mmCIF file of C-alpha atoms and ligand atoms in Angstrom:
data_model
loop_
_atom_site.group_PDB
_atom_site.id
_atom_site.type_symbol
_atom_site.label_atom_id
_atom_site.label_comp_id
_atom_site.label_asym_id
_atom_site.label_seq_id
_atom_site.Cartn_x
_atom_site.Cartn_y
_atom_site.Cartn_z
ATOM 1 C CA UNK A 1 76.046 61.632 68.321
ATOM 2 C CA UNK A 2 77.262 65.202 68.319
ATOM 3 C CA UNK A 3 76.779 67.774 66.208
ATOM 4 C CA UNK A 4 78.303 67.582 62.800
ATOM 5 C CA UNK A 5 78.479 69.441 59.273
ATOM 6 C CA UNK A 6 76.173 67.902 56.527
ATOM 7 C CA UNK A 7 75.997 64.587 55.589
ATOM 8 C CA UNK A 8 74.639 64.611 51.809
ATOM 9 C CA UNK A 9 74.389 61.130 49.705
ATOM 10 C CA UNK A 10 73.327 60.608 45.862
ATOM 11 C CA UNK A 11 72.896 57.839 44.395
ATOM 12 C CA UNK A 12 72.740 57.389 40.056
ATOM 13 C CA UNK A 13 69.734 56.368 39.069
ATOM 14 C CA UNK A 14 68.740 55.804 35.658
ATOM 15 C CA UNK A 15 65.014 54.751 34.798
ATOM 16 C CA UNK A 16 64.198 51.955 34.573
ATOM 17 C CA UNK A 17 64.084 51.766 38.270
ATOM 18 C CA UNK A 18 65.465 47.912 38.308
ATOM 19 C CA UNK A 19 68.956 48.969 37.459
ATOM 20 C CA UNK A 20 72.219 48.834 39.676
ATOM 21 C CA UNK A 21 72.454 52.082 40.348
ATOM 22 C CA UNK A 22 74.758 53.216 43.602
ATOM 23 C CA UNK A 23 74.396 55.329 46.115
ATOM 24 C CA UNK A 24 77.682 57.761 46.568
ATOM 25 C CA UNK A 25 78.552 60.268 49.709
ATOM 26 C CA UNK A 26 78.935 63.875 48.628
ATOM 27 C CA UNK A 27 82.619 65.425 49.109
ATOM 28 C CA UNK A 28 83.152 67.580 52.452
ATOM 29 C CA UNK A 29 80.734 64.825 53.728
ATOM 30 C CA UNK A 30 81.397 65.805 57.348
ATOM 31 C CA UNK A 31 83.335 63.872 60.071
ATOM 32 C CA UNK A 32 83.212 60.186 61.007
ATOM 33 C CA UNK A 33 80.145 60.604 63.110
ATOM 34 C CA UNK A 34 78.208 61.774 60.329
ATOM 35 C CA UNK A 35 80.143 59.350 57.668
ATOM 36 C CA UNK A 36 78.767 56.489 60.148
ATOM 37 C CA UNK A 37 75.749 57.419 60.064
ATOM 38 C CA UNK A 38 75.386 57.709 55.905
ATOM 39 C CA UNK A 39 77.458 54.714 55.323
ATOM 40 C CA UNK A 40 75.717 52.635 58.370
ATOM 41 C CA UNK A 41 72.413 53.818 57.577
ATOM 42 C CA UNK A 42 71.391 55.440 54.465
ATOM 43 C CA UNK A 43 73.135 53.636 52.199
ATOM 44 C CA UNK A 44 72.276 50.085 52.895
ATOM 45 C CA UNK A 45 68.677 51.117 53.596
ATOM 46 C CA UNK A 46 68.222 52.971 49.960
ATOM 47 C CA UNK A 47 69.629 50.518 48.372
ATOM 48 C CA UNK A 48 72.525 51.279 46.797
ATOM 49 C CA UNK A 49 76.634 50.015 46.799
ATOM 50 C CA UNK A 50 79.423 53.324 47.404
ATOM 51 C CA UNK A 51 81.985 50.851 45.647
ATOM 52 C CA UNK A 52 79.952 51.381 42.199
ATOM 53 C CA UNK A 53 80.117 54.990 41.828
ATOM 54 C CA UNK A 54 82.849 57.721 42.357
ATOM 55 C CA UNK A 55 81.369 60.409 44.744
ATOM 56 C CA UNK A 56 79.116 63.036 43.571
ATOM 57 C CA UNK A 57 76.955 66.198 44.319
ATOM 58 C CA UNK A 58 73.948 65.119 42.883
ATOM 59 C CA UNK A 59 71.641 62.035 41.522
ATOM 60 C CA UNK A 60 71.513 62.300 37.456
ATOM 61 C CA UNK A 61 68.353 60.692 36.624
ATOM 62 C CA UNK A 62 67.206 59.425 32.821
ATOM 63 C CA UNK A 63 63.517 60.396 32.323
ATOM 64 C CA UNK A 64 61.208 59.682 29.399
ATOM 65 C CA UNK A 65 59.816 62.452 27.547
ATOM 66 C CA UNK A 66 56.832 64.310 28.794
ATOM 67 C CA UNK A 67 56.086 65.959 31.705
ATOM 68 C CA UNK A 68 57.410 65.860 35.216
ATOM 69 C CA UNK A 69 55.560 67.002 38.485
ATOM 70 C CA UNK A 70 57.676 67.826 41.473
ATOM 71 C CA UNK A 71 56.171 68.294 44.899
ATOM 72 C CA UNK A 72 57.942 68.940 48.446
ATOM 73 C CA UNK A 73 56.704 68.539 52.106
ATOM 74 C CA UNK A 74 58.280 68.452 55.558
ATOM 75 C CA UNK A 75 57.724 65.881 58.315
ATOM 76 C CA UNK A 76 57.169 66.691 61.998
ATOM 77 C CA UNK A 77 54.320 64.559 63.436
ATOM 78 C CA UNK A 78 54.493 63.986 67.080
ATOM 79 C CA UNK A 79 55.317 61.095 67.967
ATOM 80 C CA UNK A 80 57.727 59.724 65.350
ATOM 81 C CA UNK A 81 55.480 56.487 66.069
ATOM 82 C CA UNK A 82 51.646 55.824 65.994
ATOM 83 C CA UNK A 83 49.289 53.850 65.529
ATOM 84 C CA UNK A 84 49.571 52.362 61.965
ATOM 85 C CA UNK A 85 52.635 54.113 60.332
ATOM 86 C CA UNK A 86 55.957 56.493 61.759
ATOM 87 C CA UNK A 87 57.174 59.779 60.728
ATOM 88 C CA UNK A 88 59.426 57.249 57.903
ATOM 89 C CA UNK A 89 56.597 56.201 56.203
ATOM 90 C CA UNK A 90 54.638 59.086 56.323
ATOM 91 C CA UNK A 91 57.479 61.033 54.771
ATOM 92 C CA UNK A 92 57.361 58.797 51.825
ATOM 93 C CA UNK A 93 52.958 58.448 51.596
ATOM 94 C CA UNK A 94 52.868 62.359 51.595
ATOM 95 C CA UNK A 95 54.886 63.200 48.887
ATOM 96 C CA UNK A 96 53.889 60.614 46.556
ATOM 97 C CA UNK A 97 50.506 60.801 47.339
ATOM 98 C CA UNK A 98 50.869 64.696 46.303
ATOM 99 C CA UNK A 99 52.397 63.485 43.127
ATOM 100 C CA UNK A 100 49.748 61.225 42.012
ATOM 101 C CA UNK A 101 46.961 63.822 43.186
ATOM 102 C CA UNK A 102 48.956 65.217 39.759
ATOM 103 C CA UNK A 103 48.213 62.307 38.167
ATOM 104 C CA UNK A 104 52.181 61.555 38.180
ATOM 105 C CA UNK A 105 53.779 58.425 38.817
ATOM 106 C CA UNK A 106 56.298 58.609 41.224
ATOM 107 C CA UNK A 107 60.090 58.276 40.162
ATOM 108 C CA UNK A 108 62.025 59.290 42.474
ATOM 109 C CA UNK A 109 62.671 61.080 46.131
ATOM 110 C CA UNK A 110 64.935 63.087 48.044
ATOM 111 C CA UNK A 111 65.202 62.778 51.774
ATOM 112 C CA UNK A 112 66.391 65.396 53.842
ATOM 113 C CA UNK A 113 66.527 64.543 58.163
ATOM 114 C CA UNK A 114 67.390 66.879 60.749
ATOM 115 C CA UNK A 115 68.397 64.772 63.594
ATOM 116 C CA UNK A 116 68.402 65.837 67.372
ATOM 117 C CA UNK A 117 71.859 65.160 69.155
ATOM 118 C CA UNK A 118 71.223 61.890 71.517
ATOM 119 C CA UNK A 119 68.691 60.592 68.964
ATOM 120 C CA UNK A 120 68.926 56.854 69.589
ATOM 121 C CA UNK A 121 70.070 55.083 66.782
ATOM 122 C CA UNK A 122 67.847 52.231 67.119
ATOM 123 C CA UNK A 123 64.974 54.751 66.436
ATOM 124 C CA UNK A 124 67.002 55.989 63.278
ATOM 125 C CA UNK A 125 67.305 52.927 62.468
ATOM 126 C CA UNK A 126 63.640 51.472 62.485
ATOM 127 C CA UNK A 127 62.705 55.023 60.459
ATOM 128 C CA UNK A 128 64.617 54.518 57.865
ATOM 129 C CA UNK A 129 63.790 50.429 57.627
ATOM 130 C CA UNK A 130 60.164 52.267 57.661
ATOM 131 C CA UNK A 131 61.046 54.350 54.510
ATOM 132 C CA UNK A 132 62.519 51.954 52.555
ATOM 133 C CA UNK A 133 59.612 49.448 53.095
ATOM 134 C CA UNK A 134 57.364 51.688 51.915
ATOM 135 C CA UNK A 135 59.538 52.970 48.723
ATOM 136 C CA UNK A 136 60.037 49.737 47.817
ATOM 137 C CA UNK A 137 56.044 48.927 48.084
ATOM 138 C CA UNK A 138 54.912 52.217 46.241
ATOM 139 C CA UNK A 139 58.283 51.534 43.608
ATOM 140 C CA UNK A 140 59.947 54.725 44.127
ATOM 141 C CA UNK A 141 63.693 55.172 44.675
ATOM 142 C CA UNK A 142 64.773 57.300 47.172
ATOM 143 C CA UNK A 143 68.106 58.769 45.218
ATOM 144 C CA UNK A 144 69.440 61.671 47.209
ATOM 145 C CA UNK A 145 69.181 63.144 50.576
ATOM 146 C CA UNK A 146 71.423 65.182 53.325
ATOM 147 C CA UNK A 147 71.864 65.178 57.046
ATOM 148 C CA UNK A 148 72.055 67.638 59.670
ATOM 149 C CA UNK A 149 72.385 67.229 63.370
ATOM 150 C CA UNK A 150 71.306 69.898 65.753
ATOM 151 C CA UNK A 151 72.281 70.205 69.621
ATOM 152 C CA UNK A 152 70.109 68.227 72.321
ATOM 153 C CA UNK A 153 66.949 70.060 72.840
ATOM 154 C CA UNK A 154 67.236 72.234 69.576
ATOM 155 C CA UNK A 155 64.692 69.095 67.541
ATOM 156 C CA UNK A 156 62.561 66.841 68.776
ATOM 157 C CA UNK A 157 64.179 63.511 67.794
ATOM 158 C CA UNK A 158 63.786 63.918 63.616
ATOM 159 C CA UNK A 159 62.196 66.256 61.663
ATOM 160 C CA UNK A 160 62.091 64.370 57.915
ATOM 161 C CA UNK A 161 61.619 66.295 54.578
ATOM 162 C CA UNK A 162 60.670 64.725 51.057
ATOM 163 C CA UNK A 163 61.145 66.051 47.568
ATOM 164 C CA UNK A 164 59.599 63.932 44.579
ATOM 165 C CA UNK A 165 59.436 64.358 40.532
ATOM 166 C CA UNK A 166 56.759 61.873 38.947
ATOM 167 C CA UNK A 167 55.706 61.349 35.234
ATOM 168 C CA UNK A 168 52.437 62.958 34.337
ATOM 169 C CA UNK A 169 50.865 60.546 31.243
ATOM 170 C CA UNK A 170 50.123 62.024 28.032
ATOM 171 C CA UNK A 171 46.394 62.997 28.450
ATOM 172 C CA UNK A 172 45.971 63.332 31.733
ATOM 173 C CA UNK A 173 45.405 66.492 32.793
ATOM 174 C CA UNK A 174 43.872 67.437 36.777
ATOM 175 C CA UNK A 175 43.585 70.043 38.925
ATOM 176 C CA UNK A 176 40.998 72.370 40.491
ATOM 177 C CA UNK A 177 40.172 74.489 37.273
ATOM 178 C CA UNK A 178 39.151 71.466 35.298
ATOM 179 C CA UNK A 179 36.226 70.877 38.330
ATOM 180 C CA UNK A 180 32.611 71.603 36.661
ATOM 181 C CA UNK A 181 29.113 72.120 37.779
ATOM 182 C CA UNK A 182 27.380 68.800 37.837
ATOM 183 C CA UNK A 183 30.882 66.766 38.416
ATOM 184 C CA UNK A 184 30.260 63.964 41.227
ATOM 185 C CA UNK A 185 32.443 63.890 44.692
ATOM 186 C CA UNK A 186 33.980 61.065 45.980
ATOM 187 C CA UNK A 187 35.778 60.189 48.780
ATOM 188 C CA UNK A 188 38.268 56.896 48.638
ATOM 189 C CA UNK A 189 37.272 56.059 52.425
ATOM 190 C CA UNK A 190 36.575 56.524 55.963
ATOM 191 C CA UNK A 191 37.311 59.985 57.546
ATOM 192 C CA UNK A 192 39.935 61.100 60.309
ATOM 193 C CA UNK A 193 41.932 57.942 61.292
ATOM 194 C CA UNK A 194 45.523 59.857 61.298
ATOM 195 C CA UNK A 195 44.535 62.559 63.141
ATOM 196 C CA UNK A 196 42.669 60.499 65.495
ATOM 197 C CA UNK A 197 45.408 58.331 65.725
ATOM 198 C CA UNK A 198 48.242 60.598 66.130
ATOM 199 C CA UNK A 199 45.955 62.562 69.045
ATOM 200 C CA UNK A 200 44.860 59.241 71.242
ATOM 201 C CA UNK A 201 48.498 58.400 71.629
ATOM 202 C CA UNK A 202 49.357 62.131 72.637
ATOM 203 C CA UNK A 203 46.151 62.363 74.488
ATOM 204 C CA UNK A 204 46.685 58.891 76.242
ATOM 205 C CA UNK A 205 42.970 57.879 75.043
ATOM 206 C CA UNK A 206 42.344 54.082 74.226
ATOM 207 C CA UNK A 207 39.656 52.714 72.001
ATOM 208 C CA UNK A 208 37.778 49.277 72.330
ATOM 209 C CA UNK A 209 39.198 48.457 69.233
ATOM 210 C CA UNK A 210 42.544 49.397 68.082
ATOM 211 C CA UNK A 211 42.539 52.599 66.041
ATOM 212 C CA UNK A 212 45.195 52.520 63.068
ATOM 213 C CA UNK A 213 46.361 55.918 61.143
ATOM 214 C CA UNK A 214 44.998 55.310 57.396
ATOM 215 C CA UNK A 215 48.701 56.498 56.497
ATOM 216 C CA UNK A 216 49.045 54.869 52.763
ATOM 217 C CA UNK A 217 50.396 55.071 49.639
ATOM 218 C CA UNK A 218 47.439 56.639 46.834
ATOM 219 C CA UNK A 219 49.956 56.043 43.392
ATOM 220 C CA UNK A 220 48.178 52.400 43.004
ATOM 221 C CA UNK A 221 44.599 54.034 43.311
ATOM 222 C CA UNK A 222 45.216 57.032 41.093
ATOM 223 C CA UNK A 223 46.720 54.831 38.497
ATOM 224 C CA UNK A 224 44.214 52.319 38.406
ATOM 225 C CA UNK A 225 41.787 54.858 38.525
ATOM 226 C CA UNK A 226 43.388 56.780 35.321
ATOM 227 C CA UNK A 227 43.951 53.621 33.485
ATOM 228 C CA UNK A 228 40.239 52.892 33.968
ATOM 229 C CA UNK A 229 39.613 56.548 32.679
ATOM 230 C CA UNK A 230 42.285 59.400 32.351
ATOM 231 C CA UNK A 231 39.075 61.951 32.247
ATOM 232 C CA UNK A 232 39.422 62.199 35.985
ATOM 233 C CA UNK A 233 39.149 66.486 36.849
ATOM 234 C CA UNK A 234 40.810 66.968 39.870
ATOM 235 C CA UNK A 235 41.957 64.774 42.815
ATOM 236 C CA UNK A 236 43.090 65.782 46.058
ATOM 237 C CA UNK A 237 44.577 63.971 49.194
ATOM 238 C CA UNK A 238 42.899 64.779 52.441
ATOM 239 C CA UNK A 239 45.855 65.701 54.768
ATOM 240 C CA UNK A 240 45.870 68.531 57.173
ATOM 241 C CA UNK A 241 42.434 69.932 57.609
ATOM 242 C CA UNK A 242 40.576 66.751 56.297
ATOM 243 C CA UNK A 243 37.700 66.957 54.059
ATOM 244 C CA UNK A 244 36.993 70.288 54.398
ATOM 245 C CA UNK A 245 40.284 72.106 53.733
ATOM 246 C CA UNK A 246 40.675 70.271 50.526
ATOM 247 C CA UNK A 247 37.156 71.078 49.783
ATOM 248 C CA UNK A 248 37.100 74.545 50.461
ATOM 249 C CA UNK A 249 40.466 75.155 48.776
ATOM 250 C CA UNK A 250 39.356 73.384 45.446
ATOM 251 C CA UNK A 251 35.699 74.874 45.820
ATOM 252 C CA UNK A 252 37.759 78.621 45.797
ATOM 253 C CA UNK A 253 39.878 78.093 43.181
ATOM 254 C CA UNK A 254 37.572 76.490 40.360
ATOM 255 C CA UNK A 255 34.742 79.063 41.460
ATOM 256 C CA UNK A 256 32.040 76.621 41.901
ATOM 257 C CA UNK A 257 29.810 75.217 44.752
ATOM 258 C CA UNK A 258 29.894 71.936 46.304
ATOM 259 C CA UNK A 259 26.934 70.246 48.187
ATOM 260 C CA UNK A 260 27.733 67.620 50.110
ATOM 261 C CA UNK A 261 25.087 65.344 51.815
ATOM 262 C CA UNK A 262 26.487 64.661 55.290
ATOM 263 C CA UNK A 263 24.796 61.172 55.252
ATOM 264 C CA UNK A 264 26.971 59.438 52.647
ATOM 265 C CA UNK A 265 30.338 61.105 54.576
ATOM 266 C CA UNK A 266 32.001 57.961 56.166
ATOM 267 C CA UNK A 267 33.363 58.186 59.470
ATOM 268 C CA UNK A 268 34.374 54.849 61.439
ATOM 269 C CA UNK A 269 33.104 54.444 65.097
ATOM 270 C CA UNK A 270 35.810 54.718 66.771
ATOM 271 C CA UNK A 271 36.577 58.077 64.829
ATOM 272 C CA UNK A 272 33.348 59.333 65.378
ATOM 273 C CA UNK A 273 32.930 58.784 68.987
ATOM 274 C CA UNK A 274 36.709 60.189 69.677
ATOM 275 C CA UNK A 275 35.773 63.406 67.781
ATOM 276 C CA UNK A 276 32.810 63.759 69.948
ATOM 277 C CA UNK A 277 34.990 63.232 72.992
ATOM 278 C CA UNK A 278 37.607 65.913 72.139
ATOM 279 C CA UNK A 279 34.950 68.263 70.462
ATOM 280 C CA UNK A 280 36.239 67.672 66.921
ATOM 281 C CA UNK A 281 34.494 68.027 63.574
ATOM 282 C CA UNK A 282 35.986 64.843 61.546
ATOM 283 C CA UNK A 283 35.522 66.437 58.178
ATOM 284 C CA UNK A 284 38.655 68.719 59.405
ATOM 285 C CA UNK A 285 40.262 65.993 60.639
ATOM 286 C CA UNK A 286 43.471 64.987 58.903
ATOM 287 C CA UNK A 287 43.930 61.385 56.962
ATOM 288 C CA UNK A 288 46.733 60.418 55.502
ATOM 289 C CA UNK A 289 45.718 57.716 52.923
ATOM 290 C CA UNK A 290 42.345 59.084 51.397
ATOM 291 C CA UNK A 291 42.095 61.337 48.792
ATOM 292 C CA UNK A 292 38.459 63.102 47.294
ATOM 293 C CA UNK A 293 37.736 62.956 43.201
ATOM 294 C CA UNK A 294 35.748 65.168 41.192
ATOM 295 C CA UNK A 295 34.503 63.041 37.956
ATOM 296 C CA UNK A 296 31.946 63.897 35.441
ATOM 297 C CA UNK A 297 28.257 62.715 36.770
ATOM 298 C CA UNK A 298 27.998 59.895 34.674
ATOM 299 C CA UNK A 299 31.680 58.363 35.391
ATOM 300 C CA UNK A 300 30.513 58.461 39.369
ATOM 301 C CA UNK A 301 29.274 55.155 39.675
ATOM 302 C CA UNK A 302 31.909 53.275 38.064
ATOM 303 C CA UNK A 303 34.531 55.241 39.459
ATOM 304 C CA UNK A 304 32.999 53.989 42.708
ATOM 305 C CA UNK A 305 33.377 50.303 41.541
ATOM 306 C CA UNK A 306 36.556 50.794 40.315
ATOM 307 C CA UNK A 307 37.585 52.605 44.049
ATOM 308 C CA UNK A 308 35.798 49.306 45.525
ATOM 309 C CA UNK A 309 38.007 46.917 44.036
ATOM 310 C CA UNK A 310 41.230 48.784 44.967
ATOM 311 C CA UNK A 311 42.895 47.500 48.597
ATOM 312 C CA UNK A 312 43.636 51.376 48.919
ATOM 313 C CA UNK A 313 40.106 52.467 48.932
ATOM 314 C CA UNK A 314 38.186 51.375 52.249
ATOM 315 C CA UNK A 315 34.521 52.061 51.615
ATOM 316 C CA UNK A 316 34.990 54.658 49.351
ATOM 317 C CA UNK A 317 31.178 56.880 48.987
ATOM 318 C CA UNK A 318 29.800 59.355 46.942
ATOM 319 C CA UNK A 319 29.655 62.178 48.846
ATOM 320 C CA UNK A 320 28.183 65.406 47.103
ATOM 321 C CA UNK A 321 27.874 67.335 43.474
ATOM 322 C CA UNK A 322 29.437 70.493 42.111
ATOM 323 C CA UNK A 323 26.777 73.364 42.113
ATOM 324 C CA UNK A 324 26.832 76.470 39.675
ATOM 325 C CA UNK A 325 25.347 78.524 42.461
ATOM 326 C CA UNK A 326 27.020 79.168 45.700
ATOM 327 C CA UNK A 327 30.503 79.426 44.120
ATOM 328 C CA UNK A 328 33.541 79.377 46.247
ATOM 329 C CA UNK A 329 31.023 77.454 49.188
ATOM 330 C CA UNK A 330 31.072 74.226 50.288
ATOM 331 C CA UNK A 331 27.691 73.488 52.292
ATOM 332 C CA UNK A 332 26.945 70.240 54.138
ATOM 333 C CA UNK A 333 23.092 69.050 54.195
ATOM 334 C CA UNK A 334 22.083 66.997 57.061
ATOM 335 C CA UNK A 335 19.810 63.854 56.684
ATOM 336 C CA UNK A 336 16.958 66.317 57.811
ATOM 337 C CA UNK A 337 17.554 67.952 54.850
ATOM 338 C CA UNK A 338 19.158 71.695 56.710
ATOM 339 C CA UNK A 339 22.386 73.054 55.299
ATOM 340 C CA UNK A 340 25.219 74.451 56.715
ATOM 341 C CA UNK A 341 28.575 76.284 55.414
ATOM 342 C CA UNK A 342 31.601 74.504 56.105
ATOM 343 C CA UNK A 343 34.188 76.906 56.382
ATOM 344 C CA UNK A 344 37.920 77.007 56.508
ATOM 345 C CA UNK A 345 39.030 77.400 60.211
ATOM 346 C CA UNK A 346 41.367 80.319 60.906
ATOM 347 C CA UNK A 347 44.347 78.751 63.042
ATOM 348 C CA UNK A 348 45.588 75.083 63.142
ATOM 349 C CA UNK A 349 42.994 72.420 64.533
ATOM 350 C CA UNK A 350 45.981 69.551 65.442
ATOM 351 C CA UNK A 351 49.701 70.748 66.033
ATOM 352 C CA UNK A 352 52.407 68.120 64.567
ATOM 353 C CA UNK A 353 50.200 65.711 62.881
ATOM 354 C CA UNK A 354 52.589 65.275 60.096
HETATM 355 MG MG1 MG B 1 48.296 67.146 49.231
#
């Protein structure tokens, strides 16, 4: 592979998602190298047939009426394979799991790689099998996306970026300002599998038993969990920084307290006794398939049974309340009954971990 000039591909897509729609290669699509790659690659993978449509700049999507949430994130997790899930799937998870913490359902994505010259194809090749897999599970269409290549040693293999739009439903309505004192907190599962993940490949640490990244798509939970009750005041997924970054963040903005009882914080084994090792706090540990809810007191437990039943939520746990007092501090209150601040941590904990 050598360096080339961009390698852009659309595809029309109008919703519903079930129709032939094709994917088409942008004009002053680059040189055969690059046309290789789109037409080997991206197209078959995304699903769509160049014959169908005459080449064009951009996908023109048909949307129902209402509103649209549109989120962005870039991929760069070292390695491009772990434990559990790739840099593919990941780039898909993250950006529709930050459209449903919107409450949106996911429509459609944009994919943007930067490849490093001397990539092996094969490893292109099982990322984007990776993306489509989970596209097609979640039900999201990836529609558009570009290529660059950059000289040998300028990357590291592929850095990924996502773009998604999603449907918020009429009367659903989340975010941090809708948190209130008294609201419950809940946690969807276990704490700090990615990170741990990602970190005891790098690290070259082995558990007894195998350690998976939770890396997963949240669109199923959220809208089961808005169909159930579309009262829901603020959801967000626990990605770099864990627990305590979203926490903090949300704790700031709506300008309340949250008490958390340390206790009822689930952490696996494995997770737990790795943090130890490496001198890591797993409530700042990154996931990359759990998310934390703030629901009205009385909504808490059946939000819980509702998380239960859902494959995506893996011994979800009320974790804490939203205090009056205290605003803008989250505070963590040991089974001995002493409290500490949990603060944001100046600097990155983990490098690359997605
Ligand atoms: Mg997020």
């Amino acid at each position: 592979m050598s360096p080339d000039p961009s390698g852009d591909f659309s595809l029309q897509c109008p919703v519903p998602r079930e129709s032939h729609a094709t994917v088409q290669m942008a004009h002053g699509g680059g040189g055969r190298v690059m046309r290789r790659l789109v037409e080997g690659f991206f197209l078959p993978a995304f699903g769509s047939d160049p014959a169908k449509e005459p080449p064009h700049d951009a996908a023109v999507l048909e949307v129902p009426a209402g509103r649209l949430a549109m989120t962005t994130d870039t991929f760069v997790v070292s390695p491009l394979f772990f434990p559990g899930g790739d840099i593919g799937c990941l780039a898909v998870y993250g950006t529709v799991n930050d459209l449903a913490m919107a409450g949106a359902r996911p429509l459609a994505l944009s994919v943007g790689f930067v490849l490093e010259e001397g990539l092996p194809l094969e490893t292109l090749e099982r990322i984007v099998a990776s993306m489509r897999r989970a596209a097609d599970e979640v039900g999201v269409r990836i529609v558009t996306g570009d290529t660059k290549v950059v000289d040998r040693g300028k990357g590291d293999g592929v850095f990924i970026n996502t773009a998604g739009i999603g449907i918020v439903p009429p009367g659903v309505d989340i975010g941090p300002r809708r948190v209130r004192p008294g609201d419950a907190v809940l946690v969807s599962g276990d704490l700090g599998r990615h990170g741990i993940a990602v970190l005891s490949v790098r690290e070259g640490i082995s558990f007894e038993s195998e350690l998976a990244s939770d890396c997963a798509s949240l669109a199923g939970l959220v809208e089961t969990l808005l169909a159930a009750d579309p009262d829901v005041h603020c959801l967000r997924d626990l990605t770099r920084g864990g627990l305590a970054a979203a926490l903090c963040e949300i704790a700031e903005a709506a300008g309340v307290g949250i008490e958390l009882d340390e206790a009822s914080i689930p952490v696996c084994e494995p997770v737990a006794g790795a943090c130890e090792l490496l001198g890591l706090d797993p409530l700042y540990v990154a996931n990359e398939g759990r998310l934390v809810a703030f629901v009205p007191a009385e909504a808490a437990q059946r939000t819980l049974e509702i998380m239960r039943a859902h494959p995506a939520a893996v011994g979800p746990s009320v974790i804490g309340t939203v205090t009056e007092t205290q605003a803008g501090m989250v505070r963590l209150r040991n089974p001995l009954g002493v409290e500490r601040i949990v603060d944001l941590l100046s600097g990155e904990q983990m490098p690359r971990i997605c």
